[in-house]
Coordinates of C-alpha atoms in Angstrom, one line a residue:
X1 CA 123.2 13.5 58.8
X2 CA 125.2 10.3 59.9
X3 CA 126.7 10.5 63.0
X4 CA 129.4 7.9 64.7
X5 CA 129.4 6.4 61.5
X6 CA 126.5 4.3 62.5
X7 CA 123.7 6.3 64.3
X8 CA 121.3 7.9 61.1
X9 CA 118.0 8.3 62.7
X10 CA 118.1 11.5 64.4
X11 CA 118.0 14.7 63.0
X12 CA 120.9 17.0 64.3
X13 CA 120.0 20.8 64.2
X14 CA 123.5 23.4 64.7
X15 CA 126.0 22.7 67.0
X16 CA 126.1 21.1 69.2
X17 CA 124.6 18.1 67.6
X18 CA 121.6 16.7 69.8
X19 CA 119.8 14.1 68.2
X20 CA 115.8 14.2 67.9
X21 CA 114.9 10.1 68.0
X22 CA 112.1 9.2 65.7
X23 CA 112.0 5.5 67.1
X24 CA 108.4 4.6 68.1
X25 CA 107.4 4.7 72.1
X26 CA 108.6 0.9 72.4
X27 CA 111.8 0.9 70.5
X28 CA 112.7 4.1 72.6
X29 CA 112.7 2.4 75.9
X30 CA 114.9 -0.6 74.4
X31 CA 117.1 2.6 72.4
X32 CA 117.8 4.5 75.3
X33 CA 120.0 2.4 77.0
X34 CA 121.7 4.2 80.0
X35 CA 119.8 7.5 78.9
X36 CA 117.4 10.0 80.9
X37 CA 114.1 8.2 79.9
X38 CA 111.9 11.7 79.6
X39 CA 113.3 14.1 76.9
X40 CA 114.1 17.9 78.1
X41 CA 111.1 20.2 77.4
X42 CA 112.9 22.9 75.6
X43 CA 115.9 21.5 73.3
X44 CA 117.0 24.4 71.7
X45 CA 117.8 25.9 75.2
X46 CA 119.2 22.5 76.2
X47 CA 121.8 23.2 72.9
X48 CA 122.4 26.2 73.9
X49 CA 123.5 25.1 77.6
X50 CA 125.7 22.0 76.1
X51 CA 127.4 24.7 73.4
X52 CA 128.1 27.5 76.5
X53 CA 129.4 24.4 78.3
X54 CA 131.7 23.5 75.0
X55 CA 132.9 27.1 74.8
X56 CA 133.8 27.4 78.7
X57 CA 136.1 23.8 78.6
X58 CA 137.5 24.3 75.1
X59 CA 135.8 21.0 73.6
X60 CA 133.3 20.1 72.0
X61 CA 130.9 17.4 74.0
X62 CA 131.6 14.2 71.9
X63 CA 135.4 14.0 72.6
X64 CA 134.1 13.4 76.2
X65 CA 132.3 10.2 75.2
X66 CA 135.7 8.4 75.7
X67 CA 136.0 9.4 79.4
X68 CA 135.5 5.9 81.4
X69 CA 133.1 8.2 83.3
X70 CA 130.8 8.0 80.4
X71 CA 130.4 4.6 79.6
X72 CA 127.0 4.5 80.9
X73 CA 125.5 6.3 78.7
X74 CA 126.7 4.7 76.0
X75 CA 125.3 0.9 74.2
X76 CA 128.1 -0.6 72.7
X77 CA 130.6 2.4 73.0
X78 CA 127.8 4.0 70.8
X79 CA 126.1 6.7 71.3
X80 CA 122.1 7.0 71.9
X81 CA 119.7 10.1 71.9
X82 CA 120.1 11.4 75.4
X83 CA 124.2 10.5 75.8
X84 CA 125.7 14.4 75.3
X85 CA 123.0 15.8 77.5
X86 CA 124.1 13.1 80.3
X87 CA 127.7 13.7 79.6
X88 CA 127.0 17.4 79.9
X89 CA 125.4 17.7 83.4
X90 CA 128.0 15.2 84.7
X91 CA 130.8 17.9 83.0
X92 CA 128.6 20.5 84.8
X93 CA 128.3 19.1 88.4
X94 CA 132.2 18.1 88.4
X95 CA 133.5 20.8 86.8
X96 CA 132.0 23.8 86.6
X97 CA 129.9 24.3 89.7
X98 CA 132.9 23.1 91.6
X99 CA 135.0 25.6 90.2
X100 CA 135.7 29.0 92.1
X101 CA 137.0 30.9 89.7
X102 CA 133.8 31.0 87.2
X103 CA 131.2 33.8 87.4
X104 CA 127.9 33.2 89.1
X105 CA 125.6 34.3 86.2
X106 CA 127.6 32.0 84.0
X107 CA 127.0 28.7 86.5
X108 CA 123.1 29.8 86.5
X109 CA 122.5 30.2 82.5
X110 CA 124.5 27.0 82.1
X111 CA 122.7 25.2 84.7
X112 CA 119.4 26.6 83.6
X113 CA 119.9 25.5 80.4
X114 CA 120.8 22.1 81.1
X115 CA 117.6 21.5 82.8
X116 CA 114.5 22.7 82.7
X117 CA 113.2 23.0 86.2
X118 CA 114.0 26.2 86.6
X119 CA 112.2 27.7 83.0
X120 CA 109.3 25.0 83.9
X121 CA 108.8 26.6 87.5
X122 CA 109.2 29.7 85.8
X123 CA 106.6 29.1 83.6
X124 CA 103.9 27.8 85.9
X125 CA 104.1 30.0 88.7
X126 CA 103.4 33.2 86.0
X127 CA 100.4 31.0 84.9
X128 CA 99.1 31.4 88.2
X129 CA 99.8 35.1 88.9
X130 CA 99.3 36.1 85.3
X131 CA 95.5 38.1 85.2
X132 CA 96.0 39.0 81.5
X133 CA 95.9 36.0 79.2
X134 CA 99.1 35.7 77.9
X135 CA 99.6 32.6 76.1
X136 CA 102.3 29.6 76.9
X137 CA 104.6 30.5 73.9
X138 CA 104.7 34.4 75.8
X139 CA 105.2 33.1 79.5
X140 CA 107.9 30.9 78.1
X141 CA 109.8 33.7 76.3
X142 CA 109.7 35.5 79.4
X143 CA 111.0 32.9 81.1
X144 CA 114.1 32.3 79.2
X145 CA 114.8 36.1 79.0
X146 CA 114.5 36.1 82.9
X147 CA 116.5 33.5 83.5
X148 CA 118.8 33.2 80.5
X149 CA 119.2 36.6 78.5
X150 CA 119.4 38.8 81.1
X151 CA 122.1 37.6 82.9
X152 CA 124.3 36.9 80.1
X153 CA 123.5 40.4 78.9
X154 CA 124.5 41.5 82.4
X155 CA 128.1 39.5 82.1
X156 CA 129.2 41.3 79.2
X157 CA 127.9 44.7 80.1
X158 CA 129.9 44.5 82.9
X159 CA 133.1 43.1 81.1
X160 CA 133.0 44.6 77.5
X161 CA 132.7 47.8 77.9
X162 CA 131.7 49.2 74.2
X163 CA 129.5 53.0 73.1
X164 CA 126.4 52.2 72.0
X165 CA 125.6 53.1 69.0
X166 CA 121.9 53.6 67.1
X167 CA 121.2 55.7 64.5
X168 CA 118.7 54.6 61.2
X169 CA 119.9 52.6 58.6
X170 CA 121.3 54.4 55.9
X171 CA 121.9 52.2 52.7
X172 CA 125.1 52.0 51.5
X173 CA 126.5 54.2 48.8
X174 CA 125.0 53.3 45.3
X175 CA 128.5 53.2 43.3
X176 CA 130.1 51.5 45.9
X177 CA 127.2 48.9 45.9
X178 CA 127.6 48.7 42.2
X179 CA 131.3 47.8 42.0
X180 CA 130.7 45.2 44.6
X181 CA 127.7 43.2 43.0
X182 CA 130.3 43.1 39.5
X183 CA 133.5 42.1 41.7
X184 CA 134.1 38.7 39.6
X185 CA 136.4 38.2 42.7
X186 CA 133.4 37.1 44.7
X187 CA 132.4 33.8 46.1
X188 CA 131.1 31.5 43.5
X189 CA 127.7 31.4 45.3
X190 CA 127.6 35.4 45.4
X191 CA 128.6 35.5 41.6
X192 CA 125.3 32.9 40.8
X193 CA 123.0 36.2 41.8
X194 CA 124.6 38.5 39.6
X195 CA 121.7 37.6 37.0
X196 CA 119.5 38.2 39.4
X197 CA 120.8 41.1 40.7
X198 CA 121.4 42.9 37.2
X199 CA 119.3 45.9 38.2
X200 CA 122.8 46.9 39.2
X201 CA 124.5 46.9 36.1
X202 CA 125.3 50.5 34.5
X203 CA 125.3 53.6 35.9
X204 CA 123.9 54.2 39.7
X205 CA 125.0 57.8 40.3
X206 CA 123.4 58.9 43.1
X207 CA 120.9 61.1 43.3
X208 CA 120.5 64.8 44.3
X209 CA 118.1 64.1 47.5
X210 CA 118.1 65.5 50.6
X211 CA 117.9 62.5 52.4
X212 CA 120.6 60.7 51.4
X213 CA 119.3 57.4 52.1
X214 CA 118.4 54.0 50.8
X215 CA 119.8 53.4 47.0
X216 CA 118.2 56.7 45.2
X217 CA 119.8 55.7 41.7
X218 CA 119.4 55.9 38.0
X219 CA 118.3 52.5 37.5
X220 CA 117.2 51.3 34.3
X221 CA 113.3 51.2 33.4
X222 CA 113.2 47.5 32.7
X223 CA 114.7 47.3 36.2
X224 CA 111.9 49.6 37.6
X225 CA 109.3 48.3 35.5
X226 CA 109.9 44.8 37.0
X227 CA 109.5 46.1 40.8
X228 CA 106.3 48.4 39.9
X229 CA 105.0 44.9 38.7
X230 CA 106.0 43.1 42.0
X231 CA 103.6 46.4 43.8
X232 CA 101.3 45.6 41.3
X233 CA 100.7 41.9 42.0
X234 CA 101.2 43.0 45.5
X235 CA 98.1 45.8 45.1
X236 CA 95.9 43.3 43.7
X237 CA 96.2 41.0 47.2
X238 CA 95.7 43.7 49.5
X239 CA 92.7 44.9 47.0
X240 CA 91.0 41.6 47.5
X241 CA 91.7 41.4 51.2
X242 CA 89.9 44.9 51.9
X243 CA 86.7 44.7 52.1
X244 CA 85.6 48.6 53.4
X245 CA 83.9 47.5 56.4
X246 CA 86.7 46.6 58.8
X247 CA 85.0 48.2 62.2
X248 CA 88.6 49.6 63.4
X249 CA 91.4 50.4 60.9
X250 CA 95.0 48.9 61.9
X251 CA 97.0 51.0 63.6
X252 CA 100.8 51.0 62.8
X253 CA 103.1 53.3 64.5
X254 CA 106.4 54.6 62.3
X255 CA 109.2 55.2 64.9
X256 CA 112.1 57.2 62.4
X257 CA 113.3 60.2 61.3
X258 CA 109.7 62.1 61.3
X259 CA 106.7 62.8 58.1
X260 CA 106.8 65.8 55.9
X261 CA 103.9 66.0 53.6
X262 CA 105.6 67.1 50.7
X263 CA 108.7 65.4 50.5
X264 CA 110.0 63.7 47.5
X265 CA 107.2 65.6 45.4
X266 CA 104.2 63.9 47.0
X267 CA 101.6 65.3 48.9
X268 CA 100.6 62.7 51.2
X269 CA 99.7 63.6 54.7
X270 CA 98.4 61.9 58.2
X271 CA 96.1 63.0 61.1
X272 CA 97.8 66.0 62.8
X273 CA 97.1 64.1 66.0
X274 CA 99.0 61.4 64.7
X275 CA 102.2 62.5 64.7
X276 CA 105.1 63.0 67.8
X277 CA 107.9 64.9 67.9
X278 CA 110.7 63.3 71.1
X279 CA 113.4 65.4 69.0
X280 CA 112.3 68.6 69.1
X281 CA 108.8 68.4 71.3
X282 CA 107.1 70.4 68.4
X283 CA 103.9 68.2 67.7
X284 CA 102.6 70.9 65.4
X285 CA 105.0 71.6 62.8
X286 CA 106.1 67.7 61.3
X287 CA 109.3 67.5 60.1
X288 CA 112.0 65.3 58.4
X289 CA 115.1 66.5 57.7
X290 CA 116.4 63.2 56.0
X291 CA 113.2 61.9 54.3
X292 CA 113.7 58.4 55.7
X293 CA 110.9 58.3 58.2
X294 CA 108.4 59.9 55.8
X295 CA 109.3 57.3 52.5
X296 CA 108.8 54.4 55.2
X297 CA 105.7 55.7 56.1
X298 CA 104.3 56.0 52.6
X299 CA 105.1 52.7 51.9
X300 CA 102.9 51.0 54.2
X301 CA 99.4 50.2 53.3
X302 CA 97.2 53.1 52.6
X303 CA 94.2 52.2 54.7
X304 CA 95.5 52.1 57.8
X305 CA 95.5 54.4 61.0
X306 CA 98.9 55.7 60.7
X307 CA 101.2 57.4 63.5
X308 CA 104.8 58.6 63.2
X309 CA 106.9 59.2 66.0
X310 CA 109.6 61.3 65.3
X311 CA 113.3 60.0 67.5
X312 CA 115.8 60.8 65.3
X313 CA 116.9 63.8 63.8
X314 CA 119.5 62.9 61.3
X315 CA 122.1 59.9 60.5
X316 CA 123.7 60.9 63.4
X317 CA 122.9 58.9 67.0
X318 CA 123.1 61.8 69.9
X319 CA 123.2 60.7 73.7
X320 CA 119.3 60.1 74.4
X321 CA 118.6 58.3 71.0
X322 CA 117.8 55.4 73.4
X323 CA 115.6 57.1 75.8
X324 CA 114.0 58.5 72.7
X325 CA 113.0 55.4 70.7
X326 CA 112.1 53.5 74.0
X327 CA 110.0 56.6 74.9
X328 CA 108.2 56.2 71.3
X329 CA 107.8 52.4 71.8
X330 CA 105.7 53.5 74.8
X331 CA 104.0 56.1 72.8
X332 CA 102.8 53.5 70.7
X333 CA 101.5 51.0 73.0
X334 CA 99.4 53.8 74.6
X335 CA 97.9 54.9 71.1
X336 CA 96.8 51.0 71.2
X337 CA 99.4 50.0 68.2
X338 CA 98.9 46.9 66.5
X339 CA 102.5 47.2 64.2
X340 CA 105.8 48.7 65.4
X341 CA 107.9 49.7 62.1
X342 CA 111.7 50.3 63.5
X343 CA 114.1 50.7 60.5
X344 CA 116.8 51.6 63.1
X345 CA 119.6 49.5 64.8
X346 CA 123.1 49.4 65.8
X347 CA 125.3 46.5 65.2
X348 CA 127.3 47.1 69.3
X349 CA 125.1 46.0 71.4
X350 CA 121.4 46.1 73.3
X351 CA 120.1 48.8 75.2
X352 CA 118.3 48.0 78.2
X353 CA 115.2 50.4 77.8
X354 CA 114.7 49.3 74.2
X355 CA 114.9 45.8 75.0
X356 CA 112.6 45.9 77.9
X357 CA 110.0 48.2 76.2
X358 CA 110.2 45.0 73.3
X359 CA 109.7 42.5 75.8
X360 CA 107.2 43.6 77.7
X361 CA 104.6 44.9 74.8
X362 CA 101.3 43.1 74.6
X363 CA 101.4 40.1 73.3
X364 CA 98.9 41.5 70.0
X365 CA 101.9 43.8 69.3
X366 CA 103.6 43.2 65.9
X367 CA 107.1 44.8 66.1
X368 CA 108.7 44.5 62.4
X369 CA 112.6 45.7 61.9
X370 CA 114.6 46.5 59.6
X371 CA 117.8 43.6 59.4
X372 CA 120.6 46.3 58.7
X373 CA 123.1 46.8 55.4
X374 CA 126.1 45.4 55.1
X375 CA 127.8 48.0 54.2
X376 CA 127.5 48.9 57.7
X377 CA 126.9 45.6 59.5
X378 CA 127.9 42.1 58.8
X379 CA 125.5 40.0 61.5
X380 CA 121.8 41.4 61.6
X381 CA 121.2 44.6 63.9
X382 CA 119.8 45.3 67.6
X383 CA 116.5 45.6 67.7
X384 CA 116.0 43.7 64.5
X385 CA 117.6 40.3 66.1
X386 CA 115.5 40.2 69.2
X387 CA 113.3 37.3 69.1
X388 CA 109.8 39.3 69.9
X389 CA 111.2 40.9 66.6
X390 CA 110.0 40.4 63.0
X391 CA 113.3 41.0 60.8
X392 CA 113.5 41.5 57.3
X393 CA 115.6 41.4 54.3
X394 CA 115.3 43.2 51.2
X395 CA 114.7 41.0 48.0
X396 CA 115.2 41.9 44.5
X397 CA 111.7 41.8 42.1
X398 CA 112.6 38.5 41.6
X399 CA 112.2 37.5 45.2
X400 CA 116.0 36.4 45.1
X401 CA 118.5 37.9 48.6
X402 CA 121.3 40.0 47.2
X403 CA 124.5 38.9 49.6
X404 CA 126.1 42.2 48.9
X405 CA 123.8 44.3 50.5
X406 CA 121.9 42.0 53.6
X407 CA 123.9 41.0 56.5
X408 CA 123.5 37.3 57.6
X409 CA 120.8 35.2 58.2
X410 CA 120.0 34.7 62.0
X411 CA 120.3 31.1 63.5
X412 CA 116.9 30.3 63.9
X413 CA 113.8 29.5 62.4
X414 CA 112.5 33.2 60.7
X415 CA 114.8 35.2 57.8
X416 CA 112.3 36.8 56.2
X417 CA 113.1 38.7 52.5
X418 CA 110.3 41.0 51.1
X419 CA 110.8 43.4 48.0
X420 CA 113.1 46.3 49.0
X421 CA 115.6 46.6 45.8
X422 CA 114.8 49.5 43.6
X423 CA 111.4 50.4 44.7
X424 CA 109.8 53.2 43.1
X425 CA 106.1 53.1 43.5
X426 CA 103.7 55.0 40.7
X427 CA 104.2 58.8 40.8
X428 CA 107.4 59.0 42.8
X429 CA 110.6 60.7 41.6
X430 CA 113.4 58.8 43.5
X431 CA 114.4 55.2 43.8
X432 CA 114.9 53.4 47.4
X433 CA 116.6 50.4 48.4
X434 CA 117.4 48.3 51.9
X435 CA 116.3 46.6 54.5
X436 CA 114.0 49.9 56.2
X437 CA 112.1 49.7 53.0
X438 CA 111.9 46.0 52.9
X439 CA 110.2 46.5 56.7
X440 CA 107.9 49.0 55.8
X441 CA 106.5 46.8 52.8
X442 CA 106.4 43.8 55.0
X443 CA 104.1 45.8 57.9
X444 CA 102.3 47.0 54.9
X445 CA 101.4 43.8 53.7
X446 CA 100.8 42.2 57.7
X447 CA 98.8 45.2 58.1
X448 CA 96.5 44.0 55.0
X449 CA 96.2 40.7 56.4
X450 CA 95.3 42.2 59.7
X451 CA 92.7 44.5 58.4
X452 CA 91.1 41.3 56.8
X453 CA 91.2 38.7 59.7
X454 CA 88.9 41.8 61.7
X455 CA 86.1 42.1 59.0
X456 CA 83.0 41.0 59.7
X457 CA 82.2 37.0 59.0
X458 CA 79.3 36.0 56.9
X459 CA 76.9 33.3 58.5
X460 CA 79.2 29.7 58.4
X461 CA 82.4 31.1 58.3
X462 CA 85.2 31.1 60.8
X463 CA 86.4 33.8 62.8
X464 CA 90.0 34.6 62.1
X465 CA 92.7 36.3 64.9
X466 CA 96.3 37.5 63.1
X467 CA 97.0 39.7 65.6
X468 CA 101.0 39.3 67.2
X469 CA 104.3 38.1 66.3
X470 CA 103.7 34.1 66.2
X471 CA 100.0 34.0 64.3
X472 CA 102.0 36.5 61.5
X473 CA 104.9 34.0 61.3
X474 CA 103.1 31.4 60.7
X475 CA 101.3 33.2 57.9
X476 CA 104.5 34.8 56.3
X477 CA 106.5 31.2 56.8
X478 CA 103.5 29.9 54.4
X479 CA 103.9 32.7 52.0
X480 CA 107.6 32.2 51.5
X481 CA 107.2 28.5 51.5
X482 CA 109.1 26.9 48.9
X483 CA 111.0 29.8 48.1
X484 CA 114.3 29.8 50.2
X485 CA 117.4 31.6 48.7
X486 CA 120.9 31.0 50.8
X487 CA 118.7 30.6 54.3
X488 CA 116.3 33.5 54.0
X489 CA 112.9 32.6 53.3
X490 CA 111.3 35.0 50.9
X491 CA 107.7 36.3 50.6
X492 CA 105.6 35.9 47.7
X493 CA 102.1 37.7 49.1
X494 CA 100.5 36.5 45.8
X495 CA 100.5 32.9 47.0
X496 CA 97.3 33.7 48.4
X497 CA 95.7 34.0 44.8
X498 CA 97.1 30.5 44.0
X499 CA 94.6 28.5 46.6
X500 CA 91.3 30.5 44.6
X501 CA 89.7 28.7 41.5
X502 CA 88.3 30.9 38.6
X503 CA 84.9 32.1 37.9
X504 CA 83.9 32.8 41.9
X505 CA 83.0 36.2 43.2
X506 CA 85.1 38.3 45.4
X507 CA 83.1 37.0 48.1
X508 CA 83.9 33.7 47.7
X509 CA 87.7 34.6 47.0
X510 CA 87.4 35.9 50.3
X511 CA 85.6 33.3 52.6
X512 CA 88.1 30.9 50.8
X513 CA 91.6 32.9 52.3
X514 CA 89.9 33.0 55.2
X515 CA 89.3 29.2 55.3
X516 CA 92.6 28.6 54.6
X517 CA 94.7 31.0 56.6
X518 CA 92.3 29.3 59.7
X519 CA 93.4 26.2 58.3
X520 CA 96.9 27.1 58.7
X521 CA 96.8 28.3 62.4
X522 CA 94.9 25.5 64.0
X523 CA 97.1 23.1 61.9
X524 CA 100.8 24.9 63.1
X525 CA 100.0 26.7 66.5

C-alpha cells in the first residue's frame, strides 16, 4: 500500500498504519533519519497502543506529522519507519500522562504499549521464576494479559455495567436462515455464495427434535450426499493417520449440555466414569435434555478417550452457568485433557473465572470454540475470541464461509472454517448445522493428528510434538492454505494426501506426513 504518496516499501497491517521496512541493515541506518534506531519488540501491541492513543485524542496519528514538534522525525517532511511511533510517545509524555482527568489503567495500557520495557521485564523475570517449562510465546501472552488485558477489562467492568450472558449456541431458525441466504437484497459479495450455498434452496421445515438446535432440516440428498462425501474424504485421513498402537489415546473433554446414549436414534455410549454432571450432581444417570452436548460429542473422532461434562441444562443461561463451565474447565485439566470442545458463548462480555481458567491451562491444552451464529451475534463470541482459543466457522461441503450464518472474522492472524453446514454423518436421522458442530469436527480432526504425532517412530524417523494451541495452528494454517474465502481460512484435512506419491505402503504414507508436518514446525515456530 502507498503511503504519503511516495513511501511504498513498507507493508502496513490495520490501523493504525505502522510500516515494517524491508531496507537492508545499511540502507536502514541512512533510512531512519531522526528515528528510534532499534525497532519495538512486539509491533502489534505497539499498534495497539498508537490506535488507544488515536481513540483517546480524537485523531488519527498522521495528522500530527505537521505539528513543528515533529519535524524531527521526519526526512524531507516525509515520513520514515519509526516516525508515528516517535510522534506517539511525544503525544503520550505531553498529553496524556500530564493529564489529570484520564484513568490510571488507561495511562498504564497506553504506556505499556508504547514500549516494551515493561512486557520485556515481564517476560524475563517469569523466565527465571518459571519451574515448569513454558515456552516464550506462553510467558509473553501472559505478559500482555497481565499488563494489558486485565486492566482494560477492569475499566469497562467498572464503567459498563452490562448481565452477562452465556448459554450454548443454538443455530438460528432454519426458515428464517433460508429466506435470508435468497434475499436478492443482499450485498453483492453475499449474493456471489448463493451457488455455493444452494443446499438452502427449497424447503427447510424444521424438524420435530427435541433439541431444537443446530439446522435439523429437510435438505435435499444431493446436498447431503455432498457433505457425507466431505466425512468421507475426511475418514480416509484420520484412517491413514491411526495406526492402533498409540500408547495413550487423546483425551478430549466435551463441556455442553450433557451425553445420552440413545439420542437421535443412536446408541453410542462413553465410560461411565467419563461423564460429570455440575447441573444436577448426578454422575450416574447421563442426561441431555437438548441433544446438543451429545451430537457434539459424537462428532469427534471415534478413537479417542472421551469425557463430557455436563454445565448446562437447557438454552437457557441460569445464575452459576459461569461458575459451572469454569468448574468443568478445571474438571478437565485434572482428568489430564489434551482438547477442550466449548460450543458455548455470549456475545456481552468476559467472565472472569472463565477467562482465568483459559489462561492459566497448561500450555499442551488445546481449547477449540465454537465462533457463534449470527443470528444471534454479529462479532465472534466470548470464549471463542480469546487468543489461547481455537475459533471456528462452519463451512459449506464446498469449503466456501456462508456470511448469513458466521459472525465476523476476528482481526488477527487465525479464522479458521471446517465443515459444519448440513452434516449428517452415515446412520443418523437428523441434519445439524453451525459453528458447535464445525468445533466438534475441527477437535475431531486435531485429535487425529494428535493421536498420530504420539505413535511410536520407526528407526530414522523424527519424533513429532502437536500438542497445544500454537503447534495446531501451524498445522491447520497449512491445511487451509490457499483456500481463503472473505478472511476466513478454511480447512481442507485431505491436503495431507496431496504430499504422498502412488504405489507406497501405508507405512511409507505415514513416515512421509510425519516428515513433513516436522518440516513444517521447525520451518514456522
Amino acid at each position: 500500500r502507498e503511503r504519503n504518496e511516495r513511501m511504498t516499501v513498507g507493508v502496513f497491517l490495520s490501523q493504525p498504519l505502522i510500516s515494517a521496512d524491508f531496507h537492508t541493515p545499511d540502507q536502514q541506518q541512512q533510512h531512519l533519519v531522526g528515528a528510534a534506531r532499534s525497532p519495538h519488540r512486539y509491533p502489534k501491541v505497539r499498534e495497539l497502543g498508537i490506535m488507544l492513543l488515536e481513540i483517546f485524542l480524537g485523531r488519527e496519528i498522521d495528522s500530527f506529522r505537521a505539528e513543528p514538534e515533529a519535524a524531527v522525525w521526519l526526512r524531507g517532511g516525509q515520513a520514515c519507519a519509526y516516525t508515528d511511533h516517535r510522534i506517539a510517545k511525544w503525544l503520550f509524555k505531553t498529553r496524556v500522562q500530564t493529564d489529570t482527568h484520564v484513568l490510571k489503567p488507561l495511562k498504564d495500557v497506553i504506556g505499556r504499549c508504547l514500549e516494551d520495557k515493561a512486557i520485556w521485564a515481564s517476560v524475563t523475570a517469569s523466565k527465571r521464576t518459571d519451574k515448569s517449562g513454558s515456552s516464550q510465546i506462553s510467558l509473553i501472552r501472559k505478559a500482555i494479559h497481565d499488563l494489558l488485558v486485565t486492566p482494560l477489562e477492569s475499566l469497562i467492568q467498572v464503567n459498563y455495567e452490562d448481565p452477562y450472558d452465556l448459554k450454548p449456541l443454538y443455530e438460528q431458525d432454519a426458515a428464517a436462515f433460508a429466506r435470508q441466504a435468497s434475499d436478492a437484497t443482499r450485498p453483492a459479495h453475499q449474493r456471489r455464495h448463493k451457488q455455493q450455498a444452494d443446499i438452502l434452496q427449497g424447503s427447510l421445515a424444521r424438524a420435530t427434535t427435541s433439541d431444537g438446535m443446530g439446522i435439523h432440516g429437510e435438505i435435499s440428498p444431493g446436498d447431503i450426499e455432498l457433505g457425507k462425501r466431505w466425512l468421507g474424504d475426511l475418514d480416509k485421513v484420520q484412517g491413514l493417520l491411526q495406526a492402533g498402537n498409540t500408547p495413550q489415546k487423546v483425551r478430549v473433554v466435551v463441556l455442553d449440555t450433557g451425553f445420552s446414549p440413545k439420542h437421535g436414534g443412536l446408541h453410542y455410549d462413553i465410560e461411565r466414569g467419563n461423564y460429570k454432571d455440575f447441573v444436577d450432581g448426578e454422575d450416574d444417570e447421563r442426561r441431555d435434555l437438548t441433544g446438543h452436548g451429545t451430537s457434539i460429542a459424537r462428532l469427534i473422532f471415534d478413537e479417542v478417550d472421551l469425557y463430557v461434562g455436563r454445565v448446562f441444562e437447557s438454552e437457557k443461561s441460569v445464575d452459576d452457568s459461569f461458575e459451572l463451565l469454569e468448574r468443568g474447565i478445571k474438571w478437565a485439566v485434572a482428568k489430564d485433557a489434551d482438547i477442550i470442545v466449548l460450543a458455548t458463548g455470549t456475545d456481552v462480555k468476559t467472565y472472569d473465572g472463565v477467562r482465568s481458567a483459559i489462561n492459566t491451562l497448561p500450555d499442551k491444552v488445546l481449547v477449540i470454540a465454537a465462533a457463534g451464529n449470527r443470528d444471534h451475534c454479529e462479532r465472534v463470541v466470548f470464549p471463542a475470541r480469546m487468543p489461547r482459543v481455537m475459533c471456528t466457522f462452519a463451512t459449506t461441503a464446498r469449503n466456501c464461509i456462508l456470511t448469513t450464518l458466521n459472525p465476523g472474522p476476528l482481526p488477527r492472524a487465525y479464522n479458521f472454517g471446517i465443515f459444519g453446514v448440513a452434516i449428517q454423518p452415515e446412520g443418523w436421522d437428523m441434519t445439524l448445522s453451525g459453528t458447535s458442530y464445525a468445533a466438534a469436527i475441527a477437535a475431531g480432526l486435531a485429535a487425529s493428528l494428535l493421536d498420530f504425532s504420539r505413535q511410536p517412530v520407526q528407526e530414522g524417523e523424527r519424533r513429532l510434538n502437536l500438542e497445544g494451541f500454537e503447534k495446531m495452528n501451524v498445522v491447520f494454517e497449512e491445511l487451509a492454505r490457499d483456500n481463503t474465502d472473505q478472511g476466513y481460512s478454511c480447512i481442507v484435512p485431505w491436503r495431507l494426501l496431496h504430499i504422498l506419491e502412488e504405489g507406497r505402503s501405508e507405512q511409507e504414507h505415514r513416515r512421509r506426513i510425519r516428515e513433513f508436518l516436522a518440516d513444517l514446525l521447525s520451518q514456522r515456530m
